[in-house]
CSV table of C-alpha atoms in Angstrom, one decimal:
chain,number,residue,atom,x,y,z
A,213,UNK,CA,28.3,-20.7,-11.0
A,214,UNK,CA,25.5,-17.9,-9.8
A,215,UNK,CA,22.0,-19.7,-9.4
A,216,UNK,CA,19.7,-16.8,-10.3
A,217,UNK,CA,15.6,-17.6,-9.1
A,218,UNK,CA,13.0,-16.5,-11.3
A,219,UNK,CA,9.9,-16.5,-9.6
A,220,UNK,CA,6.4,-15.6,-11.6
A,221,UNK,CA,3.1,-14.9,-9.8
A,222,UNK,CA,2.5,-18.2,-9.7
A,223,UNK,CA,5.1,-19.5,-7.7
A,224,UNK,CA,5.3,-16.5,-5.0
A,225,UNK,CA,1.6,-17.1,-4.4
A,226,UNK,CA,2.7,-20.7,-3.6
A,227,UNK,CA,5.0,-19.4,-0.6
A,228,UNK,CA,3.5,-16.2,0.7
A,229,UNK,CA,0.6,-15.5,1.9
A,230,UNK,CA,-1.3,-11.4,2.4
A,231,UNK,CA,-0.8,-12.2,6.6
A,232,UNK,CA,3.0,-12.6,5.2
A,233,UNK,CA,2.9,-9.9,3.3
A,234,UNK,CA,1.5,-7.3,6.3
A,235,UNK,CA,4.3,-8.5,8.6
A,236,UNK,CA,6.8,-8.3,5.8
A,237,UNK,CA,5.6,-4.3,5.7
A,238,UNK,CA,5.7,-4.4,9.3
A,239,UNK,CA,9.3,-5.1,9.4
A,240,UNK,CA,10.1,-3.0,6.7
A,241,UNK,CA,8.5,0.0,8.2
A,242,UNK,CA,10.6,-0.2,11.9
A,243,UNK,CA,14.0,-0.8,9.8
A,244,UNK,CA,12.6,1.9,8.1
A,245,UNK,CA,12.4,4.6,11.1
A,246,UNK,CA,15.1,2.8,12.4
A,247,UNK,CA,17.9,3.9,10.0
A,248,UNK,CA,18.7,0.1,9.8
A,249,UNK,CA,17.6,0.7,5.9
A,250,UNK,CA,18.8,3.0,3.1
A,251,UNK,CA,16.6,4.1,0.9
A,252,UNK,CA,16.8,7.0,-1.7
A,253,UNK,CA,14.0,8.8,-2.9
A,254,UNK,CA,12.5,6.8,-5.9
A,255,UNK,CA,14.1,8.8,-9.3
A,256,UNK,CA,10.6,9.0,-11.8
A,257,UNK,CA,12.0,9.7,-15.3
A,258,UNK,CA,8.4,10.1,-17.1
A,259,UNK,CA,7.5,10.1,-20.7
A,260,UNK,CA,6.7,11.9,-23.1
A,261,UNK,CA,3.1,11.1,-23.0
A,262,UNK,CA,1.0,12.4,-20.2
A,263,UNK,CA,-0.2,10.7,-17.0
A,264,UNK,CA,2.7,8.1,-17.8
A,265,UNK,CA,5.9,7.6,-15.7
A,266,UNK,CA,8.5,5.0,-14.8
A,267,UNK,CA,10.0,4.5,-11.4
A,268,UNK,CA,13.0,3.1,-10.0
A,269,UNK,CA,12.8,2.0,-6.1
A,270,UNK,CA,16.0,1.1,-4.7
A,271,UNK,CA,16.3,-0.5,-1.2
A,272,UNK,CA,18.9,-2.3,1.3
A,273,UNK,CA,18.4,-3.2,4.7
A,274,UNK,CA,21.5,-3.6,6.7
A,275,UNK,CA,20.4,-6.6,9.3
A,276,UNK,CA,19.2,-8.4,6.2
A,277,UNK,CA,21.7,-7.7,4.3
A,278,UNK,CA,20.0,-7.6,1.2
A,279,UNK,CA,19.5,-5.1,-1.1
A,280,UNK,CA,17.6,-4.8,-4.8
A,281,UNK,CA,15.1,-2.5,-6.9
A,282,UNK,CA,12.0,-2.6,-8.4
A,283,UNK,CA,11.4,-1.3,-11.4
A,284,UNK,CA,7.6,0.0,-12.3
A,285,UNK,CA,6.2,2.0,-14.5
A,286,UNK,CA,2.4,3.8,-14.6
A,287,UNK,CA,1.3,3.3,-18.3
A,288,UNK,CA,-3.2,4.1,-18.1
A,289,UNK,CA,-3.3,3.2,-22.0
A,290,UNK,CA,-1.6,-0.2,-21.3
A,291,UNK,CA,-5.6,-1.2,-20.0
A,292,UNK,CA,-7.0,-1.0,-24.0
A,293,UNK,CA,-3.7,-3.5,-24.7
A,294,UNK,CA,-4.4,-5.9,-22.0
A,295,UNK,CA,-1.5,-5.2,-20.2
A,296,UNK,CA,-1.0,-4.3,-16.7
A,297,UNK,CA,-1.3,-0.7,-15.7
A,298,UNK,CA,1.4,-0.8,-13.4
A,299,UNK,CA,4.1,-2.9,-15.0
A,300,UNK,CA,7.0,-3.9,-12.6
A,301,UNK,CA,9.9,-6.1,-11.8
A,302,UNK,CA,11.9,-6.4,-9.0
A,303,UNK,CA,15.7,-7.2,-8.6
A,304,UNK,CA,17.0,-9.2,-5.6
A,305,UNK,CA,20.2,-8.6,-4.6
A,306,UNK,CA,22.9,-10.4,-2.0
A,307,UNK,CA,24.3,-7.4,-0.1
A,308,UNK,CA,27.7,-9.2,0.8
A,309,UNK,CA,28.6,-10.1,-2.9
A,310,UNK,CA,26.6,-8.0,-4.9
A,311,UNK,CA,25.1,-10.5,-6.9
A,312,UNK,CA,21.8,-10.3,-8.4
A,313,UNK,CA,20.1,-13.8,-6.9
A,314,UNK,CA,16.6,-13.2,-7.9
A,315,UNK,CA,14.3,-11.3,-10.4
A,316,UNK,CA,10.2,-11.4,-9.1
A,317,UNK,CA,7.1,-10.7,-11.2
A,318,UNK,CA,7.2,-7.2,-9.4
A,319,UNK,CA,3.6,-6.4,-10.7
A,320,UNK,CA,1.9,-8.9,-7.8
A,321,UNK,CA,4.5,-7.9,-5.4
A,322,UNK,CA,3.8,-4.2,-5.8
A,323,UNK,CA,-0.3,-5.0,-5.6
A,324,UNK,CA,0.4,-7.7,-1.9
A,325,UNK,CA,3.0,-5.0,-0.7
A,326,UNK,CA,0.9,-2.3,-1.2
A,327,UNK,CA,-2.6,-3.7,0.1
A,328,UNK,CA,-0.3,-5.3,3.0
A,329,UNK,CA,0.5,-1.3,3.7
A,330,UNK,CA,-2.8,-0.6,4.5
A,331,UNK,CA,-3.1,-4.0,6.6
A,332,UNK,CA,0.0,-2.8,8.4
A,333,UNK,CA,-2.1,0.0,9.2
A,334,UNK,CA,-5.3,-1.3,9.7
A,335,UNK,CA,-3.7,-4.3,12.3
A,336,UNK,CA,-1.7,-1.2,14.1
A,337,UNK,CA,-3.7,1.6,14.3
A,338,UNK,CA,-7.4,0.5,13.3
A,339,UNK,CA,-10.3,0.2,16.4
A,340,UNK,CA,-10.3,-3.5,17.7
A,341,UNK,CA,-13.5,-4.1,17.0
A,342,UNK,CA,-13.9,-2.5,13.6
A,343,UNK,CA,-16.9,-4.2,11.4
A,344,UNK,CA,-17.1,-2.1,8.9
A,345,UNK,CA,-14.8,-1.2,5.7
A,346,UNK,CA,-14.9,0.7,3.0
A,347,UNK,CA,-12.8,1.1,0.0
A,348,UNK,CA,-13.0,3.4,-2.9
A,349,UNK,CA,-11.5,2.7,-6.4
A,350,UNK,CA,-11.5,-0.6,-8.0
A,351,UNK,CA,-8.4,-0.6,-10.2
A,352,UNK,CA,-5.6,-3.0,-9.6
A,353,UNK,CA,-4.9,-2.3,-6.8
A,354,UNK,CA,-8.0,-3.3,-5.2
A,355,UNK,CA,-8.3,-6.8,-4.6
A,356,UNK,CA,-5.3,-6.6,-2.4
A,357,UNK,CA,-6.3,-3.9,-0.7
A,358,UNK,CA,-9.4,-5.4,0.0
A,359,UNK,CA,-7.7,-8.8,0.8
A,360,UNK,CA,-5.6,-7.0,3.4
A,361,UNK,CA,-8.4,-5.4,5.2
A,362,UNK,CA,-9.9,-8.3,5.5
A,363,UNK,CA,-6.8,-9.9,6.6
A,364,UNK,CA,-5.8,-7.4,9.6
A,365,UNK,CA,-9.1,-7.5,10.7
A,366,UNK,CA,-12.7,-9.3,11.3
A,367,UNK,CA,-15.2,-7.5,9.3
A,368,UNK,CA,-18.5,-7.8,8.6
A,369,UNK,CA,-19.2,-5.4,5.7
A,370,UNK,CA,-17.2,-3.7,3.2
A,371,UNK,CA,-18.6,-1.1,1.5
A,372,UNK,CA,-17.0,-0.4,-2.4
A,373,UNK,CA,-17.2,2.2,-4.5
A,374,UNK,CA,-16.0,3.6,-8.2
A,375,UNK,CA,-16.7,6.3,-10.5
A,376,UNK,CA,-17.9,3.6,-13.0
A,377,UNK,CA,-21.2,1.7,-12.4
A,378,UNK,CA,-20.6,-1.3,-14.0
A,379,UNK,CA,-16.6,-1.4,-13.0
A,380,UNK,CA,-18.4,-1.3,-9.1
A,381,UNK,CA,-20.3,-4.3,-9.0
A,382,UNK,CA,-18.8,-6.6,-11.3
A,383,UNK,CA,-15.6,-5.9,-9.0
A,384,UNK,CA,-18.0,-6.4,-5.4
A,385,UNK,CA,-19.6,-9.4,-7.3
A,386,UNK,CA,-15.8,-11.1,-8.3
A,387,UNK,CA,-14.3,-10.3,-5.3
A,388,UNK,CA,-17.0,-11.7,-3.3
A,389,UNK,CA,-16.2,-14.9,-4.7
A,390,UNK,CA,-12.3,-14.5,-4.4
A,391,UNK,CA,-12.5,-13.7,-0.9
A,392,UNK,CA,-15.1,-16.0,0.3
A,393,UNK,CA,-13.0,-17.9,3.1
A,394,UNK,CA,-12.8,-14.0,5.0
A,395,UNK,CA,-16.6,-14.4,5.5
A,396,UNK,CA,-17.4,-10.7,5.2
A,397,UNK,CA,-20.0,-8.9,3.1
A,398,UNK,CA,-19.0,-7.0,0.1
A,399,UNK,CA,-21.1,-4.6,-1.8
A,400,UNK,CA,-21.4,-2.2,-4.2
A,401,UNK,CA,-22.5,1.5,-3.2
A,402,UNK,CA,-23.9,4.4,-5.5
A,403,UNK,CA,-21.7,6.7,-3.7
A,404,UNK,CA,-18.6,7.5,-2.0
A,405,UNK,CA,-20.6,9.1,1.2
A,406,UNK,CA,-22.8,5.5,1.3
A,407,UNK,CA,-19.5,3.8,1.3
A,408,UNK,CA,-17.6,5.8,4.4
A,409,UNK,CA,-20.7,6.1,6.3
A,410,UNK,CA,-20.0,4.6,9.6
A,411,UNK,CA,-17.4,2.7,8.4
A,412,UNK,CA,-14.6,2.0,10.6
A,413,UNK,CA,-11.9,1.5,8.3
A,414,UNK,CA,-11.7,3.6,4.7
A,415,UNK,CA,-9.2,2.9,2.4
A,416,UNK,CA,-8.3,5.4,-0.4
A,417,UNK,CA,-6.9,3.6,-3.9
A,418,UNK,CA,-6.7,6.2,-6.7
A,419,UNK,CA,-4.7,8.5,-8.5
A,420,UNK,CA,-7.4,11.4,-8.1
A,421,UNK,CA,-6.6,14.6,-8.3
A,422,UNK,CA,-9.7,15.3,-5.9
A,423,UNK,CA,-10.7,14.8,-2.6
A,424,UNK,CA,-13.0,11.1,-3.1
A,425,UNK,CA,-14.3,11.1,0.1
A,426,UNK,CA,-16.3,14.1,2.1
A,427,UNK,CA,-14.6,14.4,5.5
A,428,UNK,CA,-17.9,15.6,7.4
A,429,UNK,CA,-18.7,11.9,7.0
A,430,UNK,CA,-16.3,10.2,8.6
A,431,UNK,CA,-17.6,8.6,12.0
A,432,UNK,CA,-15.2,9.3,15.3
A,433,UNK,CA,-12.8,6.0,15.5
A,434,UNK,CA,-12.5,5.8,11.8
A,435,UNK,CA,-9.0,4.9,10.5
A,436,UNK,CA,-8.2,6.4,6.9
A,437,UNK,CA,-5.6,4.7,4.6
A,438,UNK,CA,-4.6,6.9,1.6
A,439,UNK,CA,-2.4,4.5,-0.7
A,440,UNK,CA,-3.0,5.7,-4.0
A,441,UNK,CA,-1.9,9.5,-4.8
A,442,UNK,CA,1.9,9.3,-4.9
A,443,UNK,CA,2.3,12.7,-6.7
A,444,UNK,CA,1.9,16.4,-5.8
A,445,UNK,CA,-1.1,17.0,-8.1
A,446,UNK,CA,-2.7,14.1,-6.7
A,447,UNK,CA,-5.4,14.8,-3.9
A,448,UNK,CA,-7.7,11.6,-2.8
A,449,UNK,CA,-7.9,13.0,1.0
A,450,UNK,CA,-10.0,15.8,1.5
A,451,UNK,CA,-8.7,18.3,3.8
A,452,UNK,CA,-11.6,18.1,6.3
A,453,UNK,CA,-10.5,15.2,7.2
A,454,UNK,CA,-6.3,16.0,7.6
A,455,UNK,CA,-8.4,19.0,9.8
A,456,UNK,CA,-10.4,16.6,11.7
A,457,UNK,CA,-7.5,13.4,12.4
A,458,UNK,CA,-6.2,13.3,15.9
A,459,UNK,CA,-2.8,11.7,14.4
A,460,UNK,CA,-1.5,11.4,11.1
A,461,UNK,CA,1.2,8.5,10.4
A,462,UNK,CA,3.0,7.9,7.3
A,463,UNK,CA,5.5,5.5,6.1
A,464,UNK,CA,7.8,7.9,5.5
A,465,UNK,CA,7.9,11.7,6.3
A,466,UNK,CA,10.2,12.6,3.9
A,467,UNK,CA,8.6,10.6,1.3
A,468,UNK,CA,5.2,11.5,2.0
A,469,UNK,CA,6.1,15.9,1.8
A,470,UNK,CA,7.8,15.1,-1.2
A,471,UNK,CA,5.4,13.2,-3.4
A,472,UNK,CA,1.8,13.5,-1.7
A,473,UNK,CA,-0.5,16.1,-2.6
A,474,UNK,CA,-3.0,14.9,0.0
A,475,UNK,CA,-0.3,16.3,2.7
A,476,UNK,CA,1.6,18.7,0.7
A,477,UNK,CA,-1.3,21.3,-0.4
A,478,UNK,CA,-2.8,21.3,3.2
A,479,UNK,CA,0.5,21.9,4.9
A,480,UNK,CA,1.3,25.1,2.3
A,481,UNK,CA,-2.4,26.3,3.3
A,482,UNK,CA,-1.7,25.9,6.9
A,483,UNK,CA,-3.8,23.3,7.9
A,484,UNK,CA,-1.4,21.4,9.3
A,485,UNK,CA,1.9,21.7,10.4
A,486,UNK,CA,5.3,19.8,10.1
A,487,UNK,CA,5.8,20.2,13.6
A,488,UNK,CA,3.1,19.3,15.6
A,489,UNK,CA,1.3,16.7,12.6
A,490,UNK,CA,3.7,15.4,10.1
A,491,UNK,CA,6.4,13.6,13.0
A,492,UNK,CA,4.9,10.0,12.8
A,493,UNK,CA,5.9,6.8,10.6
A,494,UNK,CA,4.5,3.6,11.1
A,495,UNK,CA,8.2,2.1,11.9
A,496,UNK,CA,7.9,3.6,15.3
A,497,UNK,CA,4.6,2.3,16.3
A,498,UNK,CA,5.6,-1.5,15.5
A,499,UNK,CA,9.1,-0.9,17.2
A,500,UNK,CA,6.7,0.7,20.7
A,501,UNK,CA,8.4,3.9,20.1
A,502,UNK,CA,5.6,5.8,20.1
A,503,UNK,CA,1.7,5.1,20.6
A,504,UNK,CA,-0.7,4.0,17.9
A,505,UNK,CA,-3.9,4.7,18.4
A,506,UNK,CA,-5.0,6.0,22.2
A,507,UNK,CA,-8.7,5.8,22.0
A,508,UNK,CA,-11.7,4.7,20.3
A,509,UNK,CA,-12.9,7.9,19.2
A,510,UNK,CA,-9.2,9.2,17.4
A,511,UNK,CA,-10.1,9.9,13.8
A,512,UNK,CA,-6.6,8.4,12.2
A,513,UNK,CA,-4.9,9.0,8.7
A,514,UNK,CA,-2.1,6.6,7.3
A,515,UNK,CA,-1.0,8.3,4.1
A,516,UNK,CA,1.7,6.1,1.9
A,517,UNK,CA,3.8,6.6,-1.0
A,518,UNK,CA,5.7,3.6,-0.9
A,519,UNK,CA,9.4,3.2,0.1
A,520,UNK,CA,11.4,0.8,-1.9
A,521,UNK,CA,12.6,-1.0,1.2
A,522,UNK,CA,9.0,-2.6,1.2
A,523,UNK,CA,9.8,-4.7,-1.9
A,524,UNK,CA,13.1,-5.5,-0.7
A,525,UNK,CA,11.7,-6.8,2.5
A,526,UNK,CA,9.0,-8.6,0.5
A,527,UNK,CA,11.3,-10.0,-1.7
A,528,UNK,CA,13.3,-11.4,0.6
A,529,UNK,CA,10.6,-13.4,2.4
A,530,UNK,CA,9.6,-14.9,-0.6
A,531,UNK,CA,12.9,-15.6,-1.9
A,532,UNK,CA,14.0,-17.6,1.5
A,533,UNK,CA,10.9,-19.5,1.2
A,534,UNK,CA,10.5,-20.6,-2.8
A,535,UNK,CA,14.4,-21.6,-1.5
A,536,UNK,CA,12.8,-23.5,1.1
A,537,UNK,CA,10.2,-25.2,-0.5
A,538,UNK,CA,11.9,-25.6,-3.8
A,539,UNK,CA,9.6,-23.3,-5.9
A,540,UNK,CA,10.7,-20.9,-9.3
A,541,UNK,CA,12.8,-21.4,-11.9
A,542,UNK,CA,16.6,-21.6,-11.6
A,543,UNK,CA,18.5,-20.0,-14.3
A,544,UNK,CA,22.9,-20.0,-14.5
């Protein structure tokens, strides 16, 4: 009889770690640009409400031969119920039989895959000696994001920042607290230009529809990580920076012209072109196809919108090790 796993936050933060969770992207990303993966645009059916919408992510990766979905929705008002913003599950699948072997609290797996994204980034394409971080928006997404920075790379400072006073530096005082063992300084900024400046690594977490960060700041070196907007209205990268950036890397092109408005409204306006500044995922720089970054003074973007193959490699990993270690729930 089929074992199915059932694995809650709990147990998956038993067997997997955010340094797992980075080279899990990692992977992801090269079979990715590989074509070792198939992965169909994610279908977003909405609601009838506003600002809501629910996703299906579909994934299989051929060398792994395992396939599955995730399921997540974007529900704001769910925040005055107590309930997550971003509700999610994810389906594990075994490619040769086409059995479902695994169902995953897909809400913490979407937060460590997504903050891993930018560690992906950060660990390929950030300066070696970067010291200083800075991350703006303080929703759920955050502390992972954070976490991963902190992760990829030895900082000394980062610098946070929210629309919200309060929001800012109860988040910079928790965190600071979660994230002791990393050893790095974390505070809370009165601006979004406070938080970039001189920072070597910026990371972008929110749905706004504006630019959050002033471009003119941003120090040579600096690596930009824009993991929030996923839709065409959405715009948290100002165009003075796409302008300035020596390279500009996404997870996936196709993914990224469909569903970002960071890259789609400066590519209609001419900014930028397909051609010459949209050829460049992150697959390719972990598999040495092409170069990361060149030199210390390369302004770098790394704009995401999330492929589903991400949660399938994710979900993977953590299912071959609760396995391992004996860890979730069996149900027949």
């Amino acid at each position: 009889m089929l074992k199915m796993l059932l694995l809650n936050k709990s147990d998956i933060k038993k067997v997997f770690t955010m340094k797992d969770a980075i080279e899990a992207d990692k992977k992801a990303y090269q079979a990715f640009s590989e074509k070792d993966a198939v992965v169909p645009i994610r279908t977003n059916l909405g609601t009838v409400r506003e600002g809501e919408s629910m996703l299906f992510m579909p994934g299989y990766v051929k060398s792994l031969d395992c396939a599955g979905i995730k399921i997540v929705s974007v529900f704001p008002g769910n925040a005055e119920k107590g309930k997550p913003v971003v509700p999610a599950t994810v389906i594990l699948m075994d490619a040769t039989t086409g059995e479902v072997i695994s169902v995953m609290d897909g809400t913490y797996i979407t937060r460590v895959r997504t903050g891993a994204a930018s560690g992906a980034a950060v660990d390929l394409l950030a300066k070696k000696d970067a010291k200083v971080g800075a991350l703006i928006g303080t929703g759920g997404q955050a502390p992972a994001q954070l976490e991963a920075m902190l992760a990829a790379r030895e900082l000394e400072e980062v610098r946070v920042f929210s629309r919200n006073k309060e929001k800012r530096e109860k988040f910079a005082e928790d965190i600071s607290k979660e994230l002791a063992s990393y050893g790095a300084k974390i505070v809370a900024t009165d601006s979004s230009d406070d938080a970039i400046k001189d920072a070597d690594v910026i990371v972008l977490a929110t749905t706004s529809e504006v630019p959050v960060i002033d471009g003119n700041l941003v120090k040579e070196g600096a690596l930009i990580s824009g993991v929030g907007s996923y839709m065409p209205n959405m715009h948290e990268i100002d165009e003075v920076s796409i302008k300035r950036a020596s390279k500009i890397f996404c997870d996936s092109v196709e993914a990224v012209l469909e569903e970002a408005g960071c890259i789609i409204t400066p590519l209609k306006k001419g900014i930028i072109s397909k051609e010459n500044d949209l050829n460049k995922e992150l697959g390719d720089v972990v598999s040495g196809k092409i170069p990361g970054r060149e030199s210390d003074d390369e302004i770098i973007i790394f704009k995401s919108v999330g492929i589903g193959v991400q949660d399938v490699v994710t979900a993977q990993m953590i299912y071959d090790r609760a396995i391992e270690k004996n860890i979730g729930t069996n149900w027949e």
